[in-house]
PDB file of C-alpha atoms in Angstrom:
ATOM      1  CA  MET M   1      14.030   2.816 -23.549  1.00 90.00           C
ATOM      2  CA  THR M   2      11.974   1.309 -20.483  1.00 95.00           C
ATOM      3  CA  SER M   3       8.426   2.838 -20.132  1.00 96.00           C
ATOM      4  CA  PHE M   4       7.009   3.379 -16.896  1.00 96.00           C
ATOM      5  CA  TYR M   5       4.642   0.708 -17.136  1.00 96.00           C
ATOM      6  CA  HIS M   6       7.441  -1.823 -17.748  1.00 96.00           C
ATOM      7  CA  LEU M   7       9.088  -0.352 -14.994  1.00 97.00           C
ATOM      8  CA  LEU M   8       6.557  -1.036 -12.646  1.00 97.00           C
ATOM      9  CA  VAL M   9       6.156  -4.458 -13.961  1.00 96.00           C
ATOM     10  CA  SER M  10       9.851  -5.066 -13.599  1.00 96.00           C
ATOM     11  CA  LEU M  11       9.700  -4.225  -9.880  1.00 96.00           C
ATOM     12  CA  GLU M  12       6.979  -6.289  -9.202  1.00 96.00           C
ATOM     13  CA  GLN M  13       8.953  -9.089 -10.545  1.00 96.00           C
ATOM     14  CA  LYS M  14      11.811  -8.275  -8.418  1.00 96.00           C
ATOM     15  CA  LEU M  15      10.160  -7.386  -5.247  1.00 95.00           C
ATOM     16  CA  GLY M  16       7.215  -9.529  -5.320  1.00 95.00           C
ATOM     17  CA  ALA M  17       3.378  -8.906  -5.650  1.00 94.00           C
ATOM     18  CA  VAL M  18       2.674  -8.309  -1.873  1.00 93.00           C
ATOM     19  CA  LEU M  19       4.958  -5.056  -1.908  1.00 93.00           C
ATOM     20  CA  LEU M  20       4.606  -3.922  -5.269  1.00 94.00           C
ATOM     21  CA  PRO M  21       1.225  -5.495  -6.824  1.00 96.00           C
ATOM     22  CA  ILE M  22       0.301  -3.913 -10.200  1.00 95.00           C
ATOM     23  CA  ASP M  23      -3.076  -3.722 -11.757  1.00 94.00           C
ATOM     24  CA  HIS M  24      -2.366  -4.812 -15.079  1.00 92.00           C
ATOM     25  CA  ASP M  25      -5.521  -3.753 -16.432  1.00 91.00           C
ATOM     26  CA  ALA M  26      -5.199  -0.085 -15.140  1.00 88.00           C
ATOM     27  CA  ALA M  27      -5.866   2.462 -17.806  1.00 82.00           C
ATOM     28  CA  ASP M  28      -4.565   5.300 -15.545  1.00 82.00           C
ATOM     29  CA  ALA M  29      -1.068   5.539 -14.409  1.00 82.00           C
ATOM     30  CA  LYS M  30      -2.296   6.721 -10.924  1.00 81.00           C
ATOM     31  CA  ARG M  31      -4.062   3.409 -10.465  1.00 88.00           C
ATOM     32  CA  LEU M  32      -1.195   0.899 -11.654  1.00 94.00           C
ATOM     33  CA  ILE M  33      -0.128  -0.053  -7.886  1.00 95.00           C
ATOM     34  CA  SER M  34      -2.948  -2.193  -6.982  1.00 93.00           C
ATOM     35  CA  SER M  35      -4.664  -1.392  -3.560  1.00 92.00           C
ATOM     36  CA  ASN M  36      -3.438  -4.519  -2.259  1.00 92.00           C
ATOM     37  CA  ALA M  37       0.102  -3.498  -1.595  1.00 92.00           C
ATOM     38  CA  ALA M  38       1.347  -3.985   1.485  1.00 92.00           C
ATOM     39  CA  PHE M  39       2.637  -0.205   1.679  1.00 92.00           C
ATOM     40  CA  LEU M  40      -0.045   1.305  -0.469  1.00 93.00           C
ATOM     41  CA  GLU M  41       0.446   5.022   0.469  1.00 92.00           C
ATOM     42  CA  LEU M  42       4.080   4.670   0.163  1.00 93.00           C
ATOM     43  CA  THR M  43       4.458   2.946  -3.054  1.00 94.00           C
ATOM     44  CA  ARG M  44       1.668   4.842  -4.520  1.00 94.00           C
ATOM     45  CA  SER M  45       3.427   7.929  -3.686  1.00 94.00           C
ATOM     46  CA  ALA M  46       6.960   6.516  -4.947  1.00 95.00           C
ATOM     47  CA  ALA M  47       5.148   5.574  -8.261  1.00 96.00           C
ATOM     48  CA  ALA M  48       3.711   9.192  -8.707  1.00 95.00           C
ATOM     49  CA  GLU M  49       6.959  10.758  -8.053  1.00 97.00           C
ATOM     50  CA  ILE M  50       8.841   8.811 -10.550  1.00 97.00           C
ATOM     51  CA  PHE M  51       6.075   9.443 -13.100  1.00 97.00           C
ATOM     52  CA  LEU M  52       6.361  13.223 -12.281  1.00 97.00           C
ATOM     53  CA  GLU M  53       9.988  13.446 -12.153  1.00 97.00           C
ATOM     54  CA  ASN M  54      10.552  11.888 -15.527  1.00 97.00           C
ATOM     55  CA  GLY M  55       8.033  14.019 -17.189  1.00 97.00           C
ATOM     56  CA  CYS M  56       5.684  11.140 -18.207  1.00 96.00           C
ATOM     57  CA  LYS M  57       2.186  11.921 -19.309  1.00 95.00           C
ATOM     58  CA  THR M  58       1.214   8.496 -19.713  1.00 94.00           C
ATOM     59  CA  LYS M  59       2.268   4.789 -18.426  1.00 94.00           C
ATOM     60  CA  ASP M  60       3.737   4.280 -21.750  1.00 94.00           C
ATOM     61  CA  ASP M  61       6.299   7.063 -21.195  1.00 96.00           C
ATOM     62  CA  PRO M  62      10.117   6.433 -20.938  1.00 97.00           C
ATOM     63  CA  VAL M  63      11.797   6.330 -17.630  1.00 97.00           C
ATOM     64  CA  THR M  64      15.684   6.837 -17.013  1.00 97.00           C
ATOM     65  CA  LEU M  65      17.652   5.984 -14.001  1.00 98.00           C
ATOM     66  CA  PHE M  66      18.750   9.221 -12.570  1.00 97.00           C
ATOM     67  CA  PRO M  67      15.334  10.963 -12.306  1.00 97.00           C
ATOM     68  CA  THR M  68      13.678   7.782 -10.799  1.00 97.00           C
ATOM     69  CA  LEU M  69      16.301   7.528  -8.134  1.00 97.00           C
ATOM     70  CA  ASP M  70      15.777  11.439  -7.603  1.00 97.00           C
ATOM     71  CA  ALA M  71      12.166  10.599  -7.001  1.00 97.00           C
ATOM     72  CA  LEU M  72      12.753   7.936  -4.733  1.00 97.00           C
ATOM     73  CA  GLY M  73      15.238   9.914  -2.603  1.00 96.00           C
ATOM     74  CA  ARG M  74      12.689  12.758  -2.234  1.00 96.00           C
ATOM     75  CA  ILE M  75      10.359  10.239  -0.946  1.00 95.00           C
ATOM     76  CA  LYS M  76      12.515   9.121   1.324  1.00 95.00           C
ATOM     77  CA  ARG M  77      13.425  12.723   2.626  1.00 94.00           C
ATOM     78  CA  GLU M  78       9.878  13.702   2.937  1.00 93.00           C
ATOM     79  CA  GLN M  79       8.869  10.867   4.812  1.00 91.00           C
ATOM     80  CA  ARG M  80      11.779  11.330   7.249  1.00 91.00           C
ATOM     81  CA  ASP M  81      11.195  15.121   7.619  1.00 92.00           C
ATOM     82  CA  ARG M  82       7.572  14.410   8.488  1.00 91.00           C
ATOM     83  CA  GLU M  83       8.748  11.516  10.958  1.00 90.00           C
ATOM     84  CA  VAL M  84       6.921   8.809   9.437  1.00 84.00           C
ATOM     85  CA  LEU M  85       9.779   6.996   7.837  1.00 85.00           C
ATOM     86  CA  ASP M  86      10.383   3.586  10.001  1.00 89.00           C
ATOM     87  CA  LEU M  87      12.878   1.286   9.325  1.00 93.00           C
ATOM     88  CA  VAL M  88      10.553  -1.054   7.152  1.00 92.00           C
ATOM     89  CA  ALA M  89       9.432   1.913   4.856  1.00 91.00           C
ATOM     90  CA  ALA M  90      13.108   2.949   4.458  1.00 93.00           C
ATOM     91  CA  ASP M  91      14.290  -0.741   3.742  1.00 95.00           C
ATOM     92  CA  LEU M  92      11.344  -1.113   0.982  1.00 95.00           C
ATOM     93  CA  LEU M  93      12.524   2.124  -0.448  1.00 96.00           C
ATOM     94  CA  GLU M  94      16.121   1.202  -0.646  1.00 96.00           C
ATOM     95  CA  GLN M  95      14.958  -2.191  -2.119  1.00 97.00           C
ATOM     96  CA  ILE M  96      13.065  -0.226  -4.844  1.00 97.00           C
ATOM     97  CA  GLY M  97      16.034   1.690  -5.357  1.00 97.00           C
ATOM     98  CA  ALA M  98      18.173  -1.099  -5.811  1.00 97.00           C
ATOM     99  CA  ALA M  99      15.649  -2.923  -8.364  1.00 97.00           C
ATOM    100  CA  VAL M 100      15.535   0.258 -10.151  1.00 97.00           C
ATOM    101  CA  ILE M 101      19.224   0.468 -10.618  1.00 97.00           C
ATOM    102  CA  GLU M 102      19.230  -3.319 -11.748  1.00 96.00           C
ATOM    103  CA  VAL M 103      16.602  -2.663 -14.075  1.00 96.00           C
ATOM    104  CA  LEU M 104      17.720   0.421 -15.642  1.00 95.00           C
ATOM    105  CA  SER M 105      21.330   0.753 -15.271  1.00 90.00           C
ATOM    106  CA  HIS M 106      21.973  -1.232 -18.315  1.00 69.00           C
ATOM    107  CA  LYS M 107      20.084   1.362 -20.276  1.00 60.00           C
ATOM    108  CA  ALA M 108      22.061   4.071 -18.729  1.00 54.00           C
ATOM    109  CA  ARG M 109      25.572   2.583 -19.604  1.00 58.00           C
ATOM    110  CA  ALA M 110      24.063   2.242 -23.459  1.00 56.00           C
ATOM    111  CA  SER M 111      23.250   5.915 -23.567  1.00 56.00           C
ATOM    112  CA  ARG M 112      25.925   8.821 -23.747  1.00 48.00           C
ATOM    113  CA  HIS M 113      23.195  11.407 -23.322  1.00 50.00           C
ATOM    114  CA  LEU M 114      22.521  11.154 -19.540  1.00 48.00           C
ATOM    115  CA  VAL M 115      21.748  14.486 -18.467  1.00 48.00           C
ATOM    116  CA  PRO M 116      19.188  15.139 -15.597  1.00 51.00           C
ATOM    117  CA  SER M 117      16.133  16.646 -17.244  1.00 53.00           C
ATOM    118  CA  SER M 118      15.567  20.157 -15.831  1.00 51.00           C
ATOM    119  CA  GLY M 119      12.392  20.311 -18.019  1.00 55.00           C
ATOM    120  CA  ALA M 120      10.983  17.368 -16.281  1.00 59.00           C
ATOM    121  CA  ARG M 121      11.823  19.024 -12.840  1.00 59.00           C
ATOM    122  CA  LEU M 122       9.972  21.819 -14.031  1.00 57.00           C
ATOM    123  CA  GLN M 123       7.093  19.954 -15.110  1.00 59.00           C
ATOM    124  CA  ARG M 124       7.074  18.004 -11.635  1.00 60.00           C
ATOM    125  CA  ASP M 125       7.027  21.327  -9.790  1.00 60.00           C
ATOM    126  CA  ILE M 126       4.169  22.766 -11.965  1.00 58.00           C
ATOM    127  CA  ALA M 127       2.126  19.603 -11.259  1.00 61.00           C
ATOM    128  CA  ARG M 128       2.511  19.914  -7.560  1.00 62.00           C
ATOM    129  CA  SER M 129       1.391  23.640  -7.481  1.00 55.00           C
TER     130      SER M 129
END
């Protein structure tokens, strides 16, 4: 399985360090996205939502395809609902989603136990409240 940290490193390689720079020395998962990111708030929000949706406790916990895509979709919807989603931000979220599919889809095909985790959603909802 791919860890949260390794997913972000893969996304940095695919999207570039300008859009998604990773602080490889960060001990805390919340600080993995470097403050040099072109869309800092958006990328940190996306990373935090992916972390929560997958039920991660540390940066080394595993992430899977469908909860990760759910998290990105939720960020896009929330941005649109708040009327702060411009075309560039929407395109970035689409690029992140496409890269996530590329990185995690081979893992999804290999697993026959892909059931979206309601436990992770419950943990996410508790963490938000």
